[in-house]
Amino acid sequence: MLSEREDNFRGLAVKLFEIGAIKFGDFKMKVGVNSPVYLDLRVIVSFPDVMTTVVNLIDDIIKEHNIQYKHVCGVPYMALPVATLVAMKNKQPMLVRRKEPKSYGTKKIIEGKFNAGEKCLVIEDVTSSGSSILETTRDLRAEGLVVSDAIVMVEREQGAILNSKKNGMNLIPIFTLSHLLKLLQEAEKIDEKIVESVKKFINSCQIHDDGTLVDPSRNFVNELSRTTMSFEARSELAQAPLAKKLFNIMIIKQSNLCVAADLSKADHILNIADICGPYICILKTHCDIIEDFSENFIQSLQMLSKKHNFLIMEDRKFADIGNTVYLQYTQGLYKISKWADIVTVHALPGQSILQGLKTNLDQPEKRGVFLLAEMSSQGNLINEKYKEATIKLATDSNDSDFVAGIVCQTSDCFSFPGLIQLTPGVRIENSHDDLGQQYQSPEDVVKIKGADIGVVGRGIYEAKCIDKACILYRDRLWAAYCDRIESNH
Ligand code: 5BU
């Protein structure tokens, strides 16, 4: 039987994973190395149950280690709310360290009432080198306070304990990263490969307290980079339920082909859907080009999507304010939210566009969006800054469970393995059309440009033999994906 305390640890570990406070993939670190793990405890303030568990576990540590203190001080900013709750739980006073001294008046850096010689406990959210704790400690000590203990929620085991000790600090974690990994693996949230990749990272990336690498000559290669991982492994890391579903379809059908059925007659689209259905993971529509759009058409299309197990993506490219996209998505002639599993969305209006689309959705977990970060048309106006902001919206916002993927043209556009790259503009021959469309071969889009799914429109629906063309694209795109992951093992 697990003790209640162990149960709390396990429950908290799983919850941290589920709310995206711990992520696995490919993340750039301050020290200039790419880490396979990222801790973002900022999100916990939105989960009172998580805050309560964290505070109780900190209180257990205080009692167990018999830590004596008069004041509690959180390392700014993210440990402040937790430090406040810890202080209030034991009815003890707090101190607040400013990040910068006041530029006027008292120029104080430590706020709160204290006397020299009193003891202060420091609280932090995440440590890697431990340098943030040491900065706060230095300022508290400069005021005459006695500081020798710090409690951290997650210790990444990259040197913080040693660096703290050298500076006379005893650092006690709720979780070490290894403990978190163990619990997540036991709960079947992550697999052996992820655990091993993170362990290799910790071994080769130890950091001094000045933020420099202990051994810069060690060459670390992150094994969790998106384009080298299998769809199976990536599916475990996906935040959006719809991304998991799509990964699953791709794996079962061994297909990463999306057909763009850009036809203006409902019957023609249904015909393409029935012929291509067995070989595709997504059928993409532009419903506003269909002359005889009807409820019957949608019912038939949905039947075919069930029969052949593909998802329907309406390439609507929403781009308006939240309230308008909510209406465009749910009302009007097309009532897109009723039938499209996925819609495409511009990031231009910001987070409100995702919130608008999510408004009043019956089963939001059954719907998802692909955000547009790049376009295949010659001379398009998207620049690097816009692209980066789009990816931030997909990965960092509260709506990351609604974003299944990114529509883009290059592999370095984003690195999070839980998102799916959809790339339009695919044809057997690298070529272009007369209206700015630029094509790349299936091999180029998957192996060079990082596409997980290739979109083929005219290359298939204008072919003499549609089923043969469909099989050809399916085979070439899938083989390119298999080559891509194999060549990295
Ligand atoms: P084609 O016939 O394979 O060129 O069709 C490509 C489809 O992908 C078509 O439906 C476009 O609207 C869609 N598309 C695109 O081509 N390029 C882009 O950057 C985006 C969408 Br976004």
XYZ file of C-alpha atoms and ligand atoms in Angstrom:
511
model
C 0.000 0.000 0.000
C 1.245 3.424 -0.872
C 1.443 5.888 1.974
C -0.703 8.992 1.717
C 2.439 11.051 1.223
C 3.636 8.935 -1.703
C 0.156 9.146 -3.157
C 0.384 12.924 -2.954
C 3.732 12.883 -4.772
C 2.415 10.616 -7.502
C -0.807 12.588 -7.931
C 1.097 15.861 -8.074
C 3.618 14.525 -10.623
C 0.833 13.372 -12.952
C -1.064 16.623 -12.509
C 2.054 18.690 -13.293
C 2.423 16.713 -16.511
C -1.232 17.080 -17.444
C -1.351 20.842 -16.930
C 1.816 21.313 -18.999
C 4.030 22.362 -16.068
C 6.523 19.728 -17.216
C 7.046 19.197 -20.933
C 9.324 16.962 -22.935
C 10.763 17.824 -26.353
C 13.386 20.237 -27.559
C 13.852 23.463 -25.608
C 16.584 26.078 -25.831
C 18.229 26.746 -22.454
C 19.950 29.890 -21.162
C 23.286 28.011 -21.223
C 22.932 27.539 -24.999
C 22.115 23.816 -24.971
C 18.856 22.223 -26.091
C 17.114 20.475 -23.201
C 14.715 17.539 -23.634
C 12.721 18.722 -20.614
C 11.106 22.032 -19.745
C 9.584 23.049 -16.443
C 7.102 25.862 -16.449
C 5.595 26.124 -12.979
C 3.991 29.480 -13.799
C 0.817 27.597 -14.710
C 0.211 26.193 -11.218
C -1.334 29.440 -9.951
C -4.381 28.523 -12.033
C -4.829 25.244 -10.155
C -5.737 25.725 -6.472
C -5.574 21.968 -5.820
C -1.969 21.890 -7.079
C -1.086 24.944 -4.958
C -2.583 23.287 -1.875
C -0.658 20.048 -2.403
C 2.602 21.943 -3.004
C 2.171 23.997 0.164
C 1.366 20.892 2.231
C 4.425 19.083 0.896
C 6.623 22.089 1.711
C 5.166 22.145 5.208
C 5.993 18.427 5.595
C 9.605 19.161 4.594
C 9.847 22.007 7.108
C 8.663 19.704 9.908
C 10.636 16.664 8.826
C 13.904 18.602 8.597
C 13.054 20.627 11.660
C 13.819 23.862 9.794
C 13.821 26.816 12.175
C 12.952 30.195 10.690
C 11.258 33.462 11.479
C 10.529 34.734 7.941
C 9.669 33.208 4.568
C 10.948 34.731 1.325
C 10.072 33.552 -2.197
C 12.507 33.987 -5.091
C 10.823 36.473 -7.440
C 8.534 36.054 -9.253
C 7.043 32.622 -9.579
C 7.734 31.356 -6.058
C 6.024 34.382 -4.468
C 2.454 32.983 -4.345
C 3.655 29.669 -2.895
C 5.872 31.426 -0.324
C 2.861 33.545 0.682
C 0.719 30.464 1.258
C 3.490 28.710 3.236
C 3.910 31.781 5.467
C 0.158 32.100 5.996
C -0.276 28.401 6.780
C 2.094 28.705 9.728
C 1.058 32.297 10.503
C 4.602 33.489 9.974
C 5.756 36.796 8.483
C 7.059 37.174 4.953
C 9.808 39.134 3.339
C 9.691 40.232 -0.298
C 12.857 40.716 -2.297
C 12.569 43.255 -5.090
C 14.136 42.259 -8.398
C 15.527 45.765 -8.779
C 16.030 48.233 -5.897
C 13.550 51.117 -5.784
C 14.896 54.001 -7.869
C 13.465 56.608 -5.440
C 12.853 56.963 -1.707
C 14.393 54.281 0.473
C 16.150 52.276 -2.311
C 15.206 49.228 -0.323
C 15.634 45.773 -1.831
C 14.063 43.705 0.965
C 10.503 44.685 1.923
C 9.002 43.707 5.288
C 9.908 44.122 8.952
C 12.876 42.229 10.314
C 15.846 42.440 12.673
C 19.394 41.459 11.842
C 20.174 37.960 13.078
C 16.697 36.561 12.349
C 16.406 33.431 10.213
C 14.774 33.402 6.807
C 13.643 30.392 4.778
C 13.878 30.757 0.982
C 11.353 29.177 -1.423
C 11.935 28.651 -5.161
C 9.956 26.986 -8.002
C 12.673 25.384 -10.168
C 16.448 25.143 -9.810
C 19.053 24.215 -12.397
C 22.286 25.960 -11.304
C 20.629 27.435 -8.222
C 21.888 30.921 -9.093
C 18.506 32.622 -8.512
C 18.301 31.261 -4.963
C 21.834 32.448 -4.334
C 21.043 35.973 -5.568
C 18.099 36.229 -3.181
C 20.178 34.727 -0.362
C 22.963 37.263 -0.940
C 20.526 40.182 -0.642
C 18.909 38.778 2.509
C 22.305 38.181 4.092
C 23.443 41.694 3.150
C 20.639 42.958 5.422
C 21.948 40.870 8.305
C 19.442 38.051 8.021
C 20.568 34.476 8.606
C 19.829 32.293 5.603
C 20.783 28.643 5.455
C 17.754 26.712 4.145
C 15.877 26.756 0.854
C 13.049 24.577 -0.410
C 12.498 24.131 -4.140
C 9.535 22.552 -5.904
C 11.530 20.873 -8.688
C 15.336 20.448 -8.665
C 16.645 19.736 -12.180
C 19.805 18.157 -10.735
C 22.177 20.229 -12.821
C 24.306 21.492 -9.958
C 22.017 23.529 -7.694
C 22.479 21.347 -4.593
C 26.275 21.440 -4.845
C 26.376 25.156 -5.703
C 24.074 25.921 -2.776
C 26.190 23.902 -0.372
C 29.318 25.819 -1.447
C 27.451 28.972 -0.454
C 26.353 27.652 2.920
C 22.832 26.764 1.797
C 20.987 23.537 2.392
C 18.672 23.061 -0.612
C 15.797 20.603 -0.167
C 13.550 19.708 -3.115
C 9.953 18.435 -3.150
C 10.878 16.636 -6.365
C 14.197 15.946 -7.947
C 13.860 15.588 -11.702
C 14.765 11.855 -11.421
C 11.966 11.326 -8.906
C 9.487 13.113 -11.175
C 10.602 11.002 -14.159
C 10.254 7.797 -12.148
C 6.708 8.653 -11.046
C 5.669 9.699 -14.554
C 7.093 6.517 -16.038
C 5.306 4.404 -13.415
C 2.082 6.233 -14.255
C 2.754 5.417 -17.941
C 2.794 9.080 -18.907
C 6.274 8.836 -20.431
C 8.344 5.956 -21.743
C 11.863 4.647 -21.199
C 13.263 6.604 -24.155
C 12.204 9.937 -22.682
C 13.604 9.018 -19.274
C 16.930 8.001 -20.818
C 17.202 11.138 -22.960
C 16.632 13.365 -19.930
C 19.164 11.416 -17.849
C 21.796 11.815 -20.578
C 21.052 15.518 -20.632
C 21.446 15.877 -16.854
C 24.729 13.964 -16.955
C 26.292 16.086 -19.658
C 24.881 19.497 -18.722
C 26.003 20.362 -15.196
C 26.095 24.097 -14.502
C 28.283 26.267 -12.210
C 26.635 28.900 -9.993
C 27.720 31.623 -12.442
C 25.563 29.982 -15.130
C 28.425 28.489 -17.191
C 28.631 24.816 -18.152
C 30.911 22.650 -16.007
C 32.172 20.825 -19.115
C 31.444 22.796 -22.303
C 33.424 20.299 -24.409
C 30.764 17.591 -23.889
C 28.671 17.481 -26.991
C 25.052 16.893 -26.079
C 22.617 15.814 -28.790
C 18.984 15.992 -27.756
C 17.273 12.755 -28.727
C 13.822 14.248 -28.287
C 14.000 16.533 -31.284
C 10.708 16.525 -33.153
C 11.866 15.370 -36.559
C 13.815 12.400 -35.223
C 11.046 11.002 -33.007
C 8.406 8.479 -34.038
C 4.725 9.427 -34.160
C 4.133 6.881 -31.368
C 6.532 8.640 -28.989
C 5.276 12.080 -29.988
C 1.664 11.144 -29.425
C 2.436 10.686 -25.710
C 3.676 14.265 -25.529
C 0.770 15.882 -27.354
C -1.234 18.350 -25.268
C -4.275 18.420 -27.549
C -6.534 15.345 -27.517
C -7.101 15.864 -31.226
C -3.365 15.665 -31.948
C -3.261 12.316 -30.130
C -6.182 11.098 -32.240
C -4.506 12.217 -35.462
C -1.164 10.614 -34.529
C -3.096 7.429 -33.850
C -4.802 7.453 -37.261
C -1.457 8.093 -38.970
C 0.132 5.166 -37.136
C -2.719 2.725 -37.776
C -3.114 3.634 -41.456
C 0.588 4.264 -42.064
C -0.401 7.426 -43.821
C 0.745 11.017 -43.468
C -1.129 12.159 -46.545
C -3.796 14.864 -46.472
C -5.823 15.291 -49.631
C -7.066 18.782 -50.444
C -10.437 18.222 -52.133
C -10.686 21.690 -53.667
C -13.676 20.885 -55.860
C -16.846 22.879 -56.281
C -19.377 20.041 -56.593
C -20.387 18.081 -53.505
C -20.536 14.781 -55.449
C -16.999 15.223 -56.705
C -15.711 15.760 -53.179
C -17.572 12.676 -51.923
C -16.134 10.689 -54.810
C -12.579 11.776 -53.922
C -13.249 11.067 -50.238
C -14.403 7.536 -51.014
C -11.550 6.739 -53.415
C -8.795 8.333 -51.307
C -10.328 7.526 -47.895
C -8.370 4.323 -47.231
C -5.030 6.043 -47.912
C -5.311 9.375 -46.110
C -5.255 10.680 -42.544
C -7.047 13.964 -43.347
C -9.428 15.174 -46.035
C -9.185 18.933 -46.343
C -12.064 21.082 -47.575
C -12.755 24.706 -48.505
C -16.518 24.691 -47.925
C -17.022 28.165 -49.397
C -16.119 26.918 -52.887
C -18.834 24.232 -52.913
C -21.798 25.268 -55.086
C -24.281 22.726 -53.735
C -23.267 22.573 -50.085
C -26.003 20.894 -48.048
C -26.687 19.047 -44.866
C -26.875 15.797 -46.868
C -23.415 16.388 -48.242
C -22.026 16.820 -44.732
C -23.763 13.681 -43.507
C -22.300 11.659 -46.389
C -18.835 13.114 -45.826
C -18.997 12.268 -42.139
C -20.059 8.711 -42.983
C -17.071 8.348 -45.274
C -14.741 9.759 -42.612
C -16.007 7.080 -40.209
C -15.888 4.319 -42.826
C -12.303 5.069 -43.832
C -11.067 6.549 -40.525
C -9.835 9.976 -41.616
C -10.358 13.410 -40.063
C -12.036 16.320 -41.810
C -10.118 19.599 -41.881
C -11.905 22.756 -43.018
C -9.167 25.063 -44.278
C -11.148 28.129 -43.257
C -8.132 30.210 -42.162
C -10.116 32.133 -39.555
C -8.638 35.567 -38.930
C -11.167 37.804 -37.132
C -11.878 38.895 -33.555
C -13.056 36.262 -31.058
C -16.769 37.020 -31.284
C -16.833 37.039 -35.088
C -14.913 33.791 -35.464
C -17.229 32.217 -32.898
C -20.166 33.148 -35.178
C -18.360 32.138 -38.371
C -17.448 28.782 -36.834
C -20.834 27.862 -35.401
C -23.497 29.753 -37.437
C -24.354 30.667 -41.023
C -24.760 28.306 -43.953
C -21.913 25.999 -43.033
C -21.993 25.493 -39.244
C -18.400 24.347 -39.472
C -18.050 23.436 -35.794
C -20.678 20.722 -36.225
C -18.665 18.690 -38.732
C -15.015 19.750 -39.099
C -12.691 17.902 -36.729
C -9.995 20.484 -37.449
C -9.973 24.062 -38.732
C -7.056 26.236 -39.799
C -6.575 29.554 -38.018
C -4.408 32.662 -38.457
C -2.596 33.753 -35.297
C -2.905 37.440 -36.289
C -5.709 38.417 -33.848
C -3.839 36.790 -30.913
C -5.131 34.484 -28.207
C -8.711 35.806 -28.442
C -9.168 33.948 -31.730
C -8.620 30.606 -29.954
C -10.944 31.603 -27.151
C -13.597 32.663 -29.683
C -13.421 29.295 -31.413
C -13.649 27.408 -28.121
C -16.719 29.342 -26.966
C -19.741 27.102 -26.320
C -18.213 24.096 -28.087
C -20.124 20.954 -27.159
C -17.116 18.691 -26.852
C -13.987 20.840 -27.165
C -11.739 17.782 -26.784
C -13.106 16.449 -30.092
C -12.100 19.591 -31.983
C -8.734 21.148 -32.698
C -7.002 23.792 -34.739
C -3.883 24.105 -36.848
C -2.290 27.542 -36.564
C -0.789 29.052 -39.694
C 2.848 30.001 -39.146
C 4.051 30.047 -42.762
C 2.489 29.941 -46.213
C 3.535 28.242 -49.424
C 2.662 31.165 -51.692
C 5.427 33.181 -53.263
C 5.900 36.634 -51.707
C 3.735 36.011 -48.629
C 4.162 38.628 -45.893
C 4.829 36.420 -42.874
C 8.125 37.265 -41.132
C 10.265 35.628 -38.405
C 8.786 37.641 -35.546
C 5.237 36.752 -36.535
C 6.203 33.111 -36.884
C 7.742 33.019 -33.412
C 4.690 34.682 -31.869
C 2.466 32.092 -33.574
C 4.457 29.219 -32.091
C 4.342 30.846 -28.657
C 0.557 31.020 -28.952
C 0.454 27.317 -29.824
C 2.726 26.151 -27.025
C 2.525 28.654 -24.182
C -1.072 29.799 -24.081
C -3.891 28.389 -21.967
C -5.338 27.015 -25.160
C -2.444 24.729 -26.069
C -4.780 21.756 -25.522
C -6.798 23.039 -28.492
C -3.884 23.484 -30.914
C -3.124 20.175 -32.625
C -0.533 21.449 -35.054
C 1.096 24.099 -37.178
C 0.762 24.769 -40.896
C 4.254 25.691 -42.044
C 6.975 25.132 -44.605
C 10.213 24.599 -42.638
C 11.433 22.194 -39.957
C 12.946 24.897 -37.744
C 9.607 26.680 -37.436
C 8.849 24.866 -34.149
C 10.393 22.110 -32.067
C 7.714 20.817 -29.670
C 7.188 17.134 -30.637
C 3.580 17.096 -29.421
C 2.518 19.383 -32.292
C 2.048 18.161 -35.875
C 3.540 19.956 -38.900
C 1.191 20.101 -41.865
C 2.787 21.297 -45.095
C 0.816 22.177 -48.254
C 2.383 22.589 -51.680
C 3.391 18.992 -52.438
C 3.840 17.485 -55.916
C 5.968 14.697 -57.302
C 7.996 17.236 -59.270
C 9.306 20.389 -57.536
C 7.409 23.044 -59.542
C 4.905 25.924 -59.239
C 1.521 26.967 -60.635
C 0.668 30.258 -62.388
C -0.767 31.891 -59.251
C 2.174 31.770 -56.871
C 1.844 28.235 -55.483
C 5.273 26.641 -54.980
C 5.589 22.846 -54.879
C 8.113 20.536 -53.308
C 8.499 16.773 -53.648
C 7.187 14.399 -50.902
C 10.780 13.551 -49.938
C 11.839 17.204 -49.696
C 8.877 18.314 -47.572
C 9.262 15.452 -45.104
C 13.028 14.985 -44.903
C 14.280 18.516 -45.485
C 11.343 20.710 -44.499
C 10.196 18.667 -41.505
C 6.590 18.022 -42.594
C 4.727 15.360 -40.647
C 1.771 15.508 -43.017
C 1.970 16.537 -46.670
C -1.046 18.172 -48.348
C -1.709 17.229 -51.963
C -4.538 18.771 -53.944
C -4.275 19.002 -57.719
C -1.515 16.383 -57.780
C -4.215 13.865 -56.845
C -7.656 15.120 -57.857
C -6.475 16.122 -61.335
C -4.688 12.803 -61.908
C -6.051 10.414 -64.574
C -6.119 7.617 -62.070
C -6.972 9.093 -58.677
C -6.511 5.975 -56.572
C -3.092 5.231 -58.098
C -1.945 8.817 -57.563
C -3.206 8.707 -53.986
C -1.351 5.463 -53.238
C 1.814 6.865 -54.828
C 1.760 10.013 -52.636
C 0.825 8.008 -49.537
C 3.717 5.581 -50.113
C 6.282 8.268 -50.874
C 5.325 10.495 -47.932
C 5.257 7.574 -45.488
C 8.581 6.141 -46.739
C 10.148 9.590 -46.353
C 8.898 9.766 -42.750
C 10.282 6.250 -41.992
C 13.637 7.220 -43.538
C 13.690 10.420 -41.523
C 13.287 8.727 -38.165
C 15.498 5.746 -39.054
C 18.409 7.833 -40.302
C 18.603 9.348 -36.847
C 18.889 6.103 -34.909
P -2.656 22.116 -54.357
O -3.663 21.809 -55.388
O -1.850 20.870 -53.908
O -1.791 23.307 -54.700
O -3.536 22.531 -53.050
C -2.949 22.973 -51.864
C -4.025 23.193 -50.805
O -3.396 23.618 -49.587
C -5.046 24.243 -51.143
O -6.273 23.826 -50.580
C -4.577 25.507 -50.427
O -5.648 26.329 -50.009
C -3.870 24.938 -49.222
N -2.726 25.762 -48.754
C -1.619 26.000 -49.533
O -1.514 25.552 -50.645
N -0.583 26.742 -49.035
C -0.595 27.271 -47.808
O 0.387 27.911 -47.372
C -1.764 27.017 -47.041
C -2.798 26.264 -47.522
Br -1.817 27.700 -45.351
